[in-house]
PDB file of C-alpha atoms in Angstrom:
ATOM      1  CA  UNK B  62      35.440  87.257  93.314  1.00 82.00           C
ATOM      2  CA  UNK B  63      32.578  86.197  91.138  1.00 92.00           C
ATOM      3  CA  UNK B  64      32.396  87.726  87.676  1.00 96.00           C
ATOM      4  CA  UNK B  65      29.855  86.975  84.805  1.00 97.00           C
ATOM      5  CA  UNK B  66      31.330  87.382  81.498  1.00 97.00           C
ATOM      6  CA  UNK B  67      29.081  87.955  78.574  1.00 98.00           C
ATOM      7  CA  UNK B  68      30.637  88.301  75.004  1.00 97.00           C
ATOM      8  CA  UNK B  69      29.358  88.407  71.460  1.00 97.00           C
ATOM      9  CA  UNK B  70      30.705  88.983  67.846  1.00 96.00           C
ATOM     10  CA  UNK B  71      29.827  89.341  64.497  1.00 96.00           C
ATOM     11  CA  UNK B  72      31.299  89.455  61.021  1.00 95.00           C
ATOM     12  CA  UNK B  73      32.930  93.074  61.796  1.00 95.00           C
ATOM     13  CA  UNK B  74      33.083  93.463  65.573  1.00 96.00           C
ATOM     14  CA  UNK B  75      33.626  91.892  69.009  1.00 97.00           C
ATOM     15  CA  UNK B  76      32.294  93.002  72.385  1.00 97.00           C
ATOM     16  CA  UNK B  77      32.252  91.599  76.133  1.00 97.00           C
ATOM     17  CA  UNK B  78      30.913  92.674  79.425  1.00 97.00           C
ATOM     18  CA  UNK B  79      32.377  91.624  82.629  1.00 97.00           C
ATOM     19  CA  UNK B  80      29.962  92.161  85.772  1.00 94.00           C
ATOM     20  CA  UNK B  81      30.897  91.701  89.031  1.00 90.00           C
ATOM     21  CA  UNK B  82      28.767  92.208  92.329  1.00 87.00           C
ATOM     22  CA  UNK B  83      29.659  95.950  92.244  1.00 90.00           C
ATOM     23  CA  UNK B  84      30.687  96.978  88.641  1.00 92.00           C
ATOM     24  CA  UNK B  85      30.301  96.436  84.948  1.00 94.00           C
ATOM     25  CA  UNK B  86      33.138  96.880  82.484  1.00 95.00           C
ATOM     26  CA  UNK B  87      32.074  96.688  78.884  1.00 96.00           C
ATOM     27  CA  UNK B  88      34.445  96.774  75.794  1.00 96.00           C
ATOM     28  CA  UNK B  89      33.946  96.496  71.900  1.00 96.00           C
ATOM     29  CA  UNK B  90      36.519  96.460  69.203  1.00 96.00           C
ATOM     30  CA  UNK B  91      36.438  96.156  65.569  1.00 96.00           C
ATOM     31  CA  UNK B  92      38.005  92.864  63.876  1.00 96.00           C
ATOM     32  CA  UNK B  93      41.389  93.246  62.641  1.00 94.00           C
ATOM     33  CA  UNK B  94      41.770  93.519  58.757  1.00 95.00           C
ATOM     34  CA  UNK B  95      42.836  89.626  58.583  1.00 94.00           C
ATOM     35  CA  UNK B  96      39.305  88.712  60.262  1.00 94.00           C
ATOM     36  CA  UNK B  97      36.856  91.282  59.121  1.00 92.00           C
ATOM     37  CA  UNK B  98      34.211  89.758  56.971  1.00 93.00           C
ATOM     38  CA  UNK B  99      36.470  86.267  56.799  1.00 95.00           C
ATOM     39  CA  UNK B 100      35.181  84.435  59.458  1.00 96.00           C
ATOM     40  CA  UNK B 101      32.125  82.920  60.613  1.00 96.00           C
ATOM     41  CA  UNK B 102      29.795  84.179  63.409  1.00 96.00           C
ATOM     42  CA  UNK B 103      30.805  81.425  65.654  1.00 97.00           C
ATOM     43  CA  UNK B 104      34.731  81.966  64.927  1.00 97.00           C
ATOM     44  CA  UNK B 105      34.077  85.559  65.900  1.00 97.00           C
ATOM     45  CA  UNK B 106      32.427  84.686  69.103  1.00 97.00           C
ATOM     46  CA  UNK B 107      35.292  82.592  69.966  1.00 98.00           C
ATOM     47  CA  UNK B 108      37.490  85.496  69.400  1.00 97.00           C
ATOM     48  CA  UNK B 109      35.480  87.641  71.697  1.00 97.00           C
ATOM     49  CA  UNK B 110      35.757  85.140  74.474  1.00 98.00           C
ATOM     50  CA  UNK B 111      39.519  85.063  74.007  1.00 96.00           C
ATOM     51  CA  UNK B 112      40.007  88.569  74.119  1.00 96.00           C
ATOM     52  CA  UNK B 113      37.657  89.225  76.937  1.00 97.00           C
ATOM     53  CA  UNK B 114      39.641  86.733  79.105  1.00 96.00           C
ATOM     54  CA  UNK B 115      42.722  88.142  78.058  1.00 94.00           C
ATOM     55  CA  UNK B 116      41.768  91.670  78.486  1.00 96.00           C
ATOM     56  CA  UNK B 117      39.961  90.783  82.091  1.00 95.00           C
ATOM     57  CA  UNK B 118      43.356  89.355  83.293  1.00 93.00           C
ATOM     58  CA  UNK B 119      45.598  91.762  81.702  1.00 92.00           C
ATOM     59  CA  UNK B 120      43.723  94.786  83.506  1.00 92.00           C
ATOM     60  CA  UNK B 121      43.066  92.543  86.825  1.00 90.00           C
ATOM     61  CA  UNK B 122      39.306  92.700  86.536  1.00 93.00           C
ATOM     62  CA  UNK B 123      39.720  88.947  86.718  1.00 94.00           C
ATOM     63  CA  UNK B 124      42.497  87.559  89.180  1.00 94.00           C
ATOM     64  CA  UNK B 125      43.967  84.247  89.615  1.00 95.00           C
ATOM     65  CA  UNK B 126      41.504  81.664  91.151  1.00 95.00           C
ATOM     66  CA  UNK B 127      38.435  83.958  90.633  1.00 96.00           C
ATOM     67  CA  UNK B 128      35.072  82.538  89.822  1.00 96.00           C
ATOM     68  CA  UNK B 129      34.030  83.090  86.487  1.00 97.00           C
ATOM     69  CA  UNK B 130      30.418  82.475  84.986  1.00 97.00           C
ATOM     70  CA  UNK B 131      31.041  82.438  81.248  1.00 97.00           C
ATOM     71  CA  UNK B 132      27.496  83.188  79.633  1.00 97.00           C
ATOM     72  CA  UNK B 133      26.907  81.335  76.328  1.00 97.00           C
ATOM     73  CA  UNK B 134      24.166  82.304  73.930  1.00 97.00           C
ATOM     74  CA  UNK B 135      25.055  79.662  71.314  1.00 95.00           C
ATOM     75  CA  UNK B 136      24.296  76.074  72.036  1.00 94.00           C
ATOM     76  CA  UNK B 137      27.302  74.837  69.741  1.00 94.00           C
ATOM     77  CA  UNK B 138      29.668  76.745  71.849  1.00 96.00           C
ATOM     78  CA  UNK B 139      28.250  75.495  75.098  1.00 95.00           C
ATOM     79  CA  UNK B 140      28.698  71.981  74.028  1.00 93.00           C
ATOM     80  CA  UNK B 141      31.867  72.500  72.934  1.00 94.00           C
ATOM     81  CA  UNK B 142      33.247  74.217  75.806  1.00 93.00           C
ATOM     82  CA  UNK B 143      31.193  72.262  78.461  1.00 84.00           C
ATOM     83  CA  UNK B 144      31.338  68.648  77.279  1.00 75.00           C
ATOM     84  CA  UNK B 145      34.284  68.555  74.958  1.00 71.00           C
ATOM     85  CA  UNK B 146      32.244  68.309  71.793  1.00 81.00           C
ATOM     86  CA  UNK B 147      34.560  67.901  68.943  1.00 87.00           C
ATOM     87  CA  UNK B 148      34.889  70.315  65.962  1.00 91.00           C
ATOM     88  CA  UNK B 149      36.872  69.969  62.798  1.00 93.00           C
ATOM     89  CA  UNK B 150      37.466  73.740  62.656  1.00 95.00           C
ATOM     90  CA  UNK B 151      41.209  74.329  63.150  1.00 96.00           C
ATOM     91  CA  UNK B 152      40.505  78.105  64.041  1.00 96.00           C
ATOM     92  CA  UNK B 153      38.014  77.260  66.820  1.00 96.00           C
ATOM     93  CA  UNK B 154      40.192  74.335  67.890  1.00 94.00           C
ATOM     94  CA  UNK B 155      43.115  77.103  68.368  1.00 95.00           C
ATOM     95  CA  UNK B 156      40.865  79.459  70.296  1.00 95.00           C
ATOM     96  CA  UNK B 157      39.417  76.737  72.597  1.00 94.00           C
ATOM     97  CA  UNK B 158      43.038  75.519  73.259  1.00 93.00           C
ATOM     98  CA  UNK B 159      44.221  79.313  74.265  1.00 93.00           C
ATOM     99  CA  UNK B 160      41.106  79.788  76.270  1.00 94.00           C
ATOM    100  CA  UNK B 161      41.668  76.497  78.288  1.00 93.00           C
ATOM    101  CA  UNK B 162      45.281  77.564  78.613  1.00 93.00           C
ATOM    102  CA  UNK B 163      44.230  80.786  80.128  1.00 91.00           C
ATOM    103  CA  UNK B 164      41.711  79.138  82.660  1.00 95.00           C
ATOM    104  CA  UNK B 165      44.539  76.514  83.680  1.00 96.00           C
ATOM    105  CA  UNK B 166      47.264  79.339  84.186  1.00 96.00           C
ATOM    106  CA  UNK B 167      45.164  81.481  86.084  1.00 96.00           C
ATOM    107  CA  UNK B 168      43.474  78.674  88.085  1.00 97.00           C
ATOM    108  CA  UNK B 169      40.117  80.372  87.219  1.00 97.00           C
ATOM    109  CA  UNK B 170      37.023  78.453  88.648  1.00 97.00           C
ATOM    110  CA  UNK B 171      34.836  78.400  85.547  1.00 96.00           C
ATOM    111  CA  UNK B 172      31.249  77.773  85.045  1.00 96.00           C
ATOM    112  CA  UNK B 173      29.636  77.616  81.528  1.00 96.00           C
ATOM    113  CA  UNK B 174      26.068  78.943  81.653  1.00 96.00           C
ATOM    114  CA  UNK B 175      23.555  78.744  78.511  1.00 96.00           C
ATOM    115  CA  UNK B 176      21.706  81.848  78.243  1.00 97.00           C
ATOM    116  CA  UNK B 177      19.257  83.231  75.619  1.00 97.00           C
ATOM    117  CA  UNK B 178      20.507  85.771  73.322  1.00 95.00           C
ATOM    118  CA  UNK B 179      18.160  88.342  74.589  1.00 95.00           C
ATOM    119  CA  UNK B 180      19.873  88.078  77.960  1.00 96.00           C
ATOM    120  CA  UNK B 181      23.341  88.495  76.405  1.00 96.00           C
ATOM    121  CA  UNK B 182      24.625  92.011  77.836  1.00 95.00           C
ATOM    122  CA  UNK B 183      27.278  92.379  75.194  1.00 96.00           C
ATOM    123  CA  UNK B 184      25.254  91.935  71.887  1.00 92.00           C
ATOM    124  CA  UNK B 185      24.000  95.672  72.272  1.00 90.00           C
ATOM    125  CA  UNK B 186      27.532  96.835  71.439  1.00 88.00           C
ATOM    126  CA  UNK B 187      27.441  95.255  67.872  1.00 87.00           C
ATOM    127  CA  UNK B 188      24.456  97.261  66.569  1.00 77.00           C
TER     128      UNK B 188
END
């Protein structure tokens, strides 16, 4: 099955939308105290992507070997995830490692796609 995965995060919350051919699932969460107002917006977006994949797999919205288009509205994330651009941020390095681990363990077929922020279906849940 094919999925489109949108996600977003700010200093207080994260959100995500998993859009299949027939259904749309959306979720949002407040950051835990450990992260709230203590991380950058990019770090928050990595948390959102990590949790969105974890939630999608855990609720069987995303199954082994599914095709997932991960929609990225941040150029830096697109470059880090798509072309293995390096970062010195240990927090982001760890999130990338977890994300890659999910992808590998579940044999997901991933396509990273750069989108404009106005086309990010998940950012309305942060308002």
